[in-house]
GROMACS .gro file of C-alpha atoms in nm:
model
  309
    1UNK     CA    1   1.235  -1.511  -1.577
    2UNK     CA    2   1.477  -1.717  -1.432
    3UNK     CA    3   1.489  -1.684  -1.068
    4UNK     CA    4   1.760  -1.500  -0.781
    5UNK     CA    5   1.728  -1.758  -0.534
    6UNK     CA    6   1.746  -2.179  -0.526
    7UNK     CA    7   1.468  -2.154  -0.300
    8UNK     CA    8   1.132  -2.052  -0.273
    9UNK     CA    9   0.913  -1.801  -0.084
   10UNK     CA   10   0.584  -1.961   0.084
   11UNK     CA   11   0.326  -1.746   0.037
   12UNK     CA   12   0.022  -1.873   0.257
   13UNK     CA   13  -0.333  -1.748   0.147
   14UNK     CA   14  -0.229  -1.672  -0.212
   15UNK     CA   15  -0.571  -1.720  -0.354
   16UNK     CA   16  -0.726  -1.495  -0.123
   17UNK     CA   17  -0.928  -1.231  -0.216
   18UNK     CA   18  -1.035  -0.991   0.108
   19UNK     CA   19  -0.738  -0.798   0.039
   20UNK     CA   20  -0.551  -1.035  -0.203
   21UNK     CA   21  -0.246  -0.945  -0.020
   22UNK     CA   22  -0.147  -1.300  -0.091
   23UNK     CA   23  -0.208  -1.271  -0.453
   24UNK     CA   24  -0.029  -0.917  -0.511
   25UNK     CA   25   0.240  -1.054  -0.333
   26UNK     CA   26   0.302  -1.370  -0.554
   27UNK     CA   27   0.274  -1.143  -0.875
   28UNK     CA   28   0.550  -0.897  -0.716
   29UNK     CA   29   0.757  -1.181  -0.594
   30UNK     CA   30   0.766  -1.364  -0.954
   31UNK     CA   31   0.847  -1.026  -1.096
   32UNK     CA   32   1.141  -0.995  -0.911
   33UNK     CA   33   1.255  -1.307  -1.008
   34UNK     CA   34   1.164  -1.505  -0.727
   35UNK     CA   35   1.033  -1.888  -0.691
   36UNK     CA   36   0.720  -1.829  -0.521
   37UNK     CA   37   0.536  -2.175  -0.300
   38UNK     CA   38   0.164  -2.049  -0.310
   39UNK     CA   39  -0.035  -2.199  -0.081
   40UNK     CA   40  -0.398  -2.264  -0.113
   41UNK     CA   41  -0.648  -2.400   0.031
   42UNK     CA   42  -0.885  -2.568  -0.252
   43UNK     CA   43  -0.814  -2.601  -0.623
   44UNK     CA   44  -1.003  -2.318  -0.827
   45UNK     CA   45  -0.941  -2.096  -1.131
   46UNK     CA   46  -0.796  -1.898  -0.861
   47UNK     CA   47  -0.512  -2.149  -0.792
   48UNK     CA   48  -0.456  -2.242  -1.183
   49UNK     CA   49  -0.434  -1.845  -1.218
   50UNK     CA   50  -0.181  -1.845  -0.972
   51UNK     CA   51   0.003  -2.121  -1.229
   52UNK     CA   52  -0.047  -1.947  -1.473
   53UNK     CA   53   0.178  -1.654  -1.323
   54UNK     CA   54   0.466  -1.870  -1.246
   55UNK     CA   55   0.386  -2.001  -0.911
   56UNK     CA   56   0.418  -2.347  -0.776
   57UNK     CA   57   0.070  -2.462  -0.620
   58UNK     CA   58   0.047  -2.632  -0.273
   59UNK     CA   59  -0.297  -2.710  -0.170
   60UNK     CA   60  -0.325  -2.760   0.191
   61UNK     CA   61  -0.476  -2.632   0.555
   62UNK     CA   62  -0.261  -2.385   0.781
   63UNK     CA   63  -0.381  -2.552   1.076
   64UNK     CA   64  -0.241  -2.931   0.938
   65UNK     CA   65   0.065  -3.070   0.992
   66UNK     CA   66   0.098  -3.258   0.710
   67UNK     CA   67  -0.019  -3.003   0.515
   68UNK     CA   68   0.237  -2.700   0.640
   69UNK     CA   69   0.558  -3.027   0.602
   70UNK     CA   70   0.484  -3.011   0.292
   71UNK     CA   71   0.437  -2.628   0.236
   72UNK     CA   72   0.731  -2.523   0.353
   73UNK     CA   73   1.024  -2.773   0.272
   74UNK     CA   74   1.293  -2.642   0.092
   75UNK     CA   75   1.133  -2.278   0.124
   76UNK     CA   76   1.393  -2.051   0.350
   77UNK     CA   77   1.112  -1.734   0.373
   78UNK     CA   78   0.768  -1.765   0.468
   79UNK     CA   79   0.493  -1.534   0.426
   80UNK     CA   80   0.240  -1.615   0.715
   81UNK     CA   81  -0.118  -1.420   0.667
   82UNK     CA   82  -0.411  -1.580   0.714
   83UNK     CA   83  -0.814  -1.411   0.690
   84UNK     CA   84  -1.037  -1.316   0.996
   85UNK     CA   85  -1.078  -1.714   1.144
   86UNK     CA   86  -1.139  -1.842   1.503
   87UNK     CA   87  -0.859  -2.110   1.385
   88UNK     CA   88  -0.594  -1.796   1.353
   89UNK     CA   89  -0.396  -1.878   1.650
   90UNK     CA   90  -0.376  -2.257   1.610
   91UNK     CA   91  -0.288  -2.202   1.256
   92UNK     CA   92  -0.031  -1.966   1.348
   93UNK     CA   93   0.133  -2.193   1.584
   94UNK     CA   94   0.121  -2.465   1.363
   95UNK     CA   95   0.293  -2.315   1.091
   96UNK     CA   96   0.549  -2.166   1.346
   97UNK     CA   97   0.635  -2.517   1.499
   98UNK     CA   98   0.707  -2.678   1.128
   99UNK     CA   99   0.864  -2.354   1.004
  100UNK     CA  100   1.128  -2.331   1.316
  101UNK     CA  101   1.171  -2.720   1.288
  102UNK     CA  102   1.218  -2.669   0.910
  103UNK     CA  103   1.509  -2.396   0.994
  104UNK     CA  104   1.380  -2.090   0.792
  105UNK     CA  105   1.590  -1.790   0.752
  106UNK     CA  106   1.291  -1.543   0.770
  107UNK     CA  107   0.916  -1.521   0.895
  108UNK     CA  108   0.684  -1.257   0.805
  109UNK     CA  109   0.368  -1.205   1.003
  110UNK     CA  110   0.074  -1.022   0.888
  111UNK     CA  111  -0.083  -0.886   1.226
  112UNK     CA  112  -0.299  -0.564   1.304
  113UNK     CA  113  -0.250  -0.219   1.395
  114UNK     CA  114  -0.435  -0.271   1.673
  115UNK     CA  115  -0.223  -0.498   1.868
  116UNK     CA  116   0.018  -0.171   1.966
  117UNK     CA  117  -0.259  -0.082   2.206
  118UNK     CA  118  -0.334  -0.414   2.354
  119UNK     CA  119  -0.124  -0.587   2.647
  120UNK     CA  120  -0.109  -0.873   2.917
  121UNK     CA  121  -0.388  -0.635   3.097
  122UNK     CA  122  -0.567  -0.455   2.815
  123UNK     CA  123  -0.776  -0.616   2.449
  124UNK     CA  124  -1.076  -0.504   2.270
  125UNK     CA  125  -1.390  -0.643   2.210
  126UNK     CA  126  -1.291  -0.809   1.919
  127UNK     CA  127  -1.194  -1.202   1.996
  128UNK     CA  128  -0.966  -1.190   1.673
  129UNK     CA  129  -0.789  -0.907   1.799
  130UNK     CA  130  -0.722  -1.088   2.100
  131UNK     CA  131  -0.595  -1.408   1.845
  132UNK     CA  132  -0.348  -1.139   1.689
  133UNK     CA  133  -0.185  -1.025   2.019
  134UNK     CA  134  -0.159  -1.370   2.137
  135UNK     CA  135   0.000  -1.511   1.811
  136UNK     CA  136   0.268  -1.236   1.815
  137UNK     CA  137   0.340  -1.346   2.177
  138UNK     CA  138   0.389  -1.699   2.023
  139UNK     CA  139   0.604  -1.587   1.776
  140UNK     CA  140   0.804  -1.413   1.992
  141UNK     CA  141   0.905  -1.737   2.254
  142UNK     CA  142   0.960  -1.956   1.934
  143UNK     CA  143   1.274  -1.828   1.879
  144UNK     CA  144   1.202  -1.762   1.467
  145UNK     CA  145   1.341  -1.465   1.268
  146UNK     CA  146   1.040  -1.297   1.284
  147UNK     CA  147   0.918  -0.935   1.088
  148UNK     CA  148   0.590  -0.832   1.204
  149UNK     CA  149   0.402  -0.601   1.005
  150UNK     CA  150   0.088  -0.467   1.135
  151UNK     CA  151  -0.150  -0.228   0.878
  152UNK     CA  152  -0.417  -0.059   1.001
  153UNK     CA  153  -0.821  -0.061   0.841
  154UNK     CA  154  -0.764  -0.178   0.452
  155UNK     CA  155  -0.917   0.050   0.177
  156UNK     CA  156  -1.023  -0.257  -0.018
  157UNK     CA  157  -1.204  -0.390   0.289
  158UNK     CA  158  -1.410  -0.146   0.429
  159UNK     CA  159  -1.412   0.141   0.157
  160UNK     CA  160  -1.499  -0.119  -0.123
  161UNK     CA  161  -1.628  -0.429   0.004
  162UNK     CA  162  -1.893  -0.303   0.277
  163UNK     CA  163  -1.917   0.038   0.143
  164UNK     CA  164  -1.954   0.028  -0.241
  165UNK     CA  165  -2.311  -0.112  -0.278
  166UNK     CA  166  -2.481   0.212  -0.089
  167UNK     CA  167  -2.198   0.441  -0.288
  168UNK     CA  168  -2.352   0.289  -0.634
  169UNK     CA  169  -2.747   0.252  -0.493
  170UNK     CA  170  -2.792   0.575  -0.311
  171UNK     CA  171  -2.499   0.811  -0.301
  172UNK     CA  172  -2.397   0.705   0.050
  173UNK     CA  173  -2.121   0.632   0.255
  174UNK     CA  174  -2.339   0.384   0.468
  175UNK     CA  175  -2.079   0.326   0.726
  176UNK     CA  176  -2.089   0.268   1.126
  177UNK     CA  177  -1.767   0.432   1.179
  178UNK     CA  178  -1.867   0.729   1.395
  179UNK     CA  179  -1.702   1.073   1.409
  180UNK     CA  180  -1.313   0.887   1.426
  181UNK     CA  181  -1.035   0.954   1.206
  182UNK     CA  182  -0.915   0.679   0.999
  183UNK     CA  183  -0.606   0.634   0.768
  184UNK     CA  184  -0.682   0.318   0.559
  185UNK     CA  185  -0.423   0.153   0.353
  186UNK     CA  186  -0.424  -0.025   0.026
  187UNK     CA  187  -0.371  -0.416   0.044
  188UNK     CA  188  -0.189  -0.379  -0.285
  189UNK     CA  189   0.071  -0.099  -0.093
  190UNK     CA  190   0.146  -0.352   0.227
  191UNK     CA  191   0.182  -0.673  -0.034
  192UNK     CA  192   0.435  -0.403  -0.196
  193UNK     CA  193   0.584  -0.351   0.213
  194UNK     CA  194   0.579  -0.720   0.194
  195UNK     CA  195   0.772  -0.768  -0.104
  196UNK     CA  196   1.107  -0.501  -0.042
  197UNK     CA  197   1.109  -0.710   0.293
  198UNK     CA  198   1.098  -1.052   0.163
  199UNK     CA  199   1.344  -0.971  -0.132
  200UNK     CA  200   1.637  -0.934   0.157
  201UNK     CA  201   1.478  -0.981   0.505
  202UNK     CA  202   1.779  -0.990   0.688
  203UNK     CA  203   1.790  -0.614   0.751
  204UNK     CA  204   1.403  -0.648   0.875
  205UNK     CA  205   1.443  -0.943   1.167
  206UNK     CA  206   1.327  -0.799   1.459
  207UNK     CA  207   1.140  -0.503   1.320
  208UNK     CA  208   0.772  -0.445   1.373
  209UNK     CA  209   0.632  -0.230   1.104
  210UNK     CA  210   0.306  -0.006   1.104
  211UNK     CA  211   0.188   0.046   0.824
  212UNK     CA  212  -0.077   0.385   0.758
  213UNK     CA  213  -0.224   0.518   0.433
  214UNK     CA  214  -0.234   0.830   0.237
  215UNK     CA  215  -0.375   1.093   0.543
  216UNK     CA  216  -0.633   1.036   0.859
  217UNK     CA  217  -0.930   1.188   0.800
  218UNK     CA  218  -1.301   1.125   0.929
  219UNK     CA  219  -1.547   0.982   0.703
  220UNK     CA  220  -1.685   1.339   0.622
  221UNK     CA  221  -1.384   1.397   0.464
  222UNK     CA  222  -1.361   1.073   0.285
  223UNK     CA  223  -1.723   1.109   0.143
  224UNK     CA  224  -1.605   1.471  -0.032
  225UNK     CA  225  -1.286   1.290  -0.157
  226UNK     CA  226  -1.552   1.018  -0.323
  227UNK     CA  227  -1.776   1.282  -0.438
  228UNK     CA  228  -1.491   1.442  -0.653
  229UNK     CA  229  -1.380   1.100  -0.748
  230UNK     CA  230  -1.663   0.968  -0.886
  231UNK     CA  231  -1.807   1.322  -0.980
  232UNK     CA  232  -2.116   1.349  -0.828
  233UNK     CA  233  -2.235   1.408  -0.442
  234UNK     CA  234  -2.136   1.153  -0.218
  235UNK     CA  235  -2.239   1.192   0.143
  236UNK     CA  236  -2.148   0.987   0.466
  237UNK     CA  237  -2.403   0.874   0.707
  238UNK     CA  238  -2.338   0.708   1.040
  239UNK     CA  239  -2.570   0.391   1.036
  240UNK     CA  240  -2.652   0.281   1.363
  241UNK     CA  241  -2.393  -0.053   1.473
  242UNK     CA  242  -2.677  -0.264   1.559
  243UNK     CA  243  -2.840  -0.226   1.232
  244UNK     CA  244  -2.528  -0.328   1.024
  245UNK     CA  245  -2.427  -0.599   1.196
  246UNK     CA  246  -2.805  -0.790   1.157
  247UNK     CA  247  -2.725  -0.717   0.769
  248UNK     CA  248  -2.401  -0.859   0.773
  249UNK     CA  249  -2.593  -1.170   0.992
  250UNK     CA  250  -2.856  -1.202   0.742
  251UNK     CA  251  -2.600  -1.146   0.452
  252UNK     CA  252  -2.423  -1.462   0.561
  253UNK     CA  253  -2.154  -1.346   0.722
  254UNK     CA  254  -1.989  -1.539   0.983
  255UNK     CA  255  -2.051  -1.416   1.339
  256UNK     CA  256  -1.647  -1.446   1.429
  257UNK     CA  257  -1.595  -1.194   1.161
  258UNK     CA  258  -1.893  -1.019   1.221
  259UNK     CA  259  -1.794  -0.935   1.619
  260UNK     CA  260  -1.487  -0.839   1.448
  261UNK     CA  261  -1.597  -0.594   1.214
  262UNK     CA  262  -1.814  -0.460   1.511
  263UNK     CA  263  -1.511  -0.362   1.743
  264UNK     CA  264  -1.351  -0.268   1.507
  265UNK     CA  265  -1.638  -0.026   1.398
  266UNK     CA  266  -1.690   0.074   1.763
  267UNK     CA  267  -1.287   0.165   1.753
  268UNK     CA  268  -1.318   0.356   1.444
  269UNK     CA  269  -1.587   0.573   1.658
  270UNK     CA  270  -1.360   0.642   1.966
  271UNK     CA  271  -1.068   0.787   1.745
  272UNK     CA  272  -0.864   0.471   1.808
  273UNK     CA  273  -0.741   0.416   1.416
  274UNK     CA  274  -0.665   0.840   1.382
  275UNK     CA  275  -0.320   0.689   1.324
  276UNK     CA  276  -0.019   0.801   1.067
  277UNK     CA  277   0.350   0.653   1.029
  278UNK     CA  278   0.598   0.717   0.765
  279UNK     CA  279   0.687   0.291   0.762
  280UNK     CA  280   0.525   0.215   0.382
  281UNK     CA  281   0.709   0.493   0.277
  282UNK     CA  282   1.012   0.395   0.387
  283UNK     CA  283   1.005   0.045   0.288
  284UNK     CA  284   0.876   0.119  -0.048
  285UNK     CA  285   0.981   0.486  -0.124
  286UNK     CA  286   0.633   0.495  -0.246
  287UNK     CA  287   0.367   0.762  -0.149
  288UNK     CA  288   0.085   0.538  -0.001
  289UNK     CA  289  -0.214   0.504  -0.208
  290UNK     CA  290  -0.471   0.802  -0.141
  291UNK     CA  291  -0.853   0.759  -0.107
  292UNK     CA  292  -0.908   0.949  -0.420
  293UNK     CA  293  -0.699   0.692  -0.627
  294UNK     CA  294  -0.838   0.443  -0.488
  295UNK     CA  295  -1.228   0.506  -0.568
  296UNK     CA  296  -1.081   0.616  -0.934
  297UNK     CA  297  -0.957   0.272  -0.973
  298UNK     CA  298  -1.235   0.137  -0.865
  299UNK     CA  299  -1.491   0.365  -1.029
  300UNK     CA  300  -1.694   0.100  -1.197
  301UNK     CA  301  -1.774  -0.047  -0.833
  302UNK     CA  302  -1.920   0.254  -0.698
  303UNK     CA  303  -2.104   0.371  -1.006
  304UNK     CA  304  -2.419   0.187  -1.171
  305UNK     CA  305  -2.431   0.116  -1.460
  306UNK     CA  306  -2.628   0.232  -1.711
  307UNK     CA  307  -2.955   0.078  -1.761
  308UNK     CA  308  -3.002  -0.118  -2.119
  309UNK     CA  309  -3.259  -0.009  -2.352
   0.00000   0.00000   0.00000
């Protein structure tokens, strides 16, 4: 498809996959007819997929110099998003400093929901959240044109990732998420988001954009939705904090995401994501993705398989 524009969009963690916001991006991008600068940061089948769609490959590090010159010359809209990393801020400064030198005509900022409740005086517990609020301040005294969007807990992360494996084992939703309301989103509908505002971002500098899901609902409720989804009984338990955390620490997981996912989990309990705007649905004129689509897409993930003969 020949492209709209002379110039391409920098996508930054394109071969991502907690979310693959990156990735879902760069496919919608290319279908519009966009050039699309993925950045990665190793060489993988994930980056020679990412060829394979259309895109032009950069390998290189957020937080280098070198590595962001060459990333984003000649590209006049940047996509910055970057995973859970105690290198977040520097990397969003970095690619700030080269992007404002480089005279780009749009930035877009993948930040959290939770940064509307933080303030000079007030954080959370979480030391990433604290990397989020501080890198919008950034953005904000470098002068860029700047669209923040913030989404709140994704569907793919929590619902799939952390959740599926006692779903499929033992008909749980093993989750330490208390008695809260939550309204999780789909990565796929915020790349979407992403996409209408990268397409023409002019309308969108300045704009901050919250972005919900489908309803807010506690995890009761969710476990019923899953039980009709999948079509047997699904039931939620609230596993003590301490006890999930050690498994994510024995699991591998590093401890900067793992005191993430713990305030975050302790937030979830005090009612602090029972959130809803009408933002996605305005951007993308789309109903947001509901909880029961979601496990029916990924049915095969929460259901075991059949044992062999």
């Amino acid at each position: 498809m020949k492209s709209r524009h002379d110039s391409p969009i920098l996508v930054t963690g394109a071969a991502g996959d907690i979310g693959a916001i990156g990735r879902n991006l760069t496919t919608m991008l290319l279908a519009e007819g966009h050039k699309v600068r993925a950045l990665v940061r190793r060489e993988d089948e994930r980056s020679e997929a990412l060829r394979q769609l259309g895109a032009e490959v950069v390998q290189g590090d957020l937080t280098d110099l070198a590595s962001m010159h060459r990333a984003i010359e000649g590209c006049a809209r940047i996509y910055f998003g970057m995973s859970v990393s105690p290198a977040y801020l520097e990397a969003t400064v970095n690619t700030a400093a080269v992007a404002r030198h480089r005279g780009v005509e749009a930035f877009v900022n993948m930040s959290q929901m939770t940064v509307v409740q933080m303030s000079i005086t007030e954080t959370t517990d979480s030391p990433q959240h604290k990397l989020h609020w501080l890198a919008e301040q950034a953005l904000a005294w470098s002068g860029l044109p700047v669209v923040t969007v913030r989404p709140t807990v994704f569907l793919e992360g929590f619902f799939l990732r952390l959740a599926a494996a006692a779903v499929r084992e033992g008909d749980e939703l093993a989750l330490p998420l208390g008695n809260g309301k939550t309204s999780p989103v789909s990565a796929v509908d915020v790349a979407r988001a992403l996409s209408v505002i990268l397409d023409d971002p002019v309308p969108h500098i300045g704009h901050v954009y919250h972005l919900t899901g489908f309803e807010s609902a506690d995890l009761d409720h969710y476990a019923q939705v899953f039980s009709q989804a999948l079509g047997r009984t699904i039931r939620y338990r609230n596993v003590p904090l301490a006890g999930w955390t050690e498994g994510l620490r024995k699991a591998g997981v590093p401890t900067h995401l793992i005191n993430h996912l713990a305030a975050m989990a302790d937030l979830h309990a005090q009612g602090r994501y029972d959130r809803m705007t009408d933002d996605l649905i305005k951007l993308t004129g789309k109903t947001p993705t509901s909880m029961h689509d979601f496990v029916k897409l990924h049915a095969a993930a929460f259901t075991r398989p059949e044992a062999t003969v």
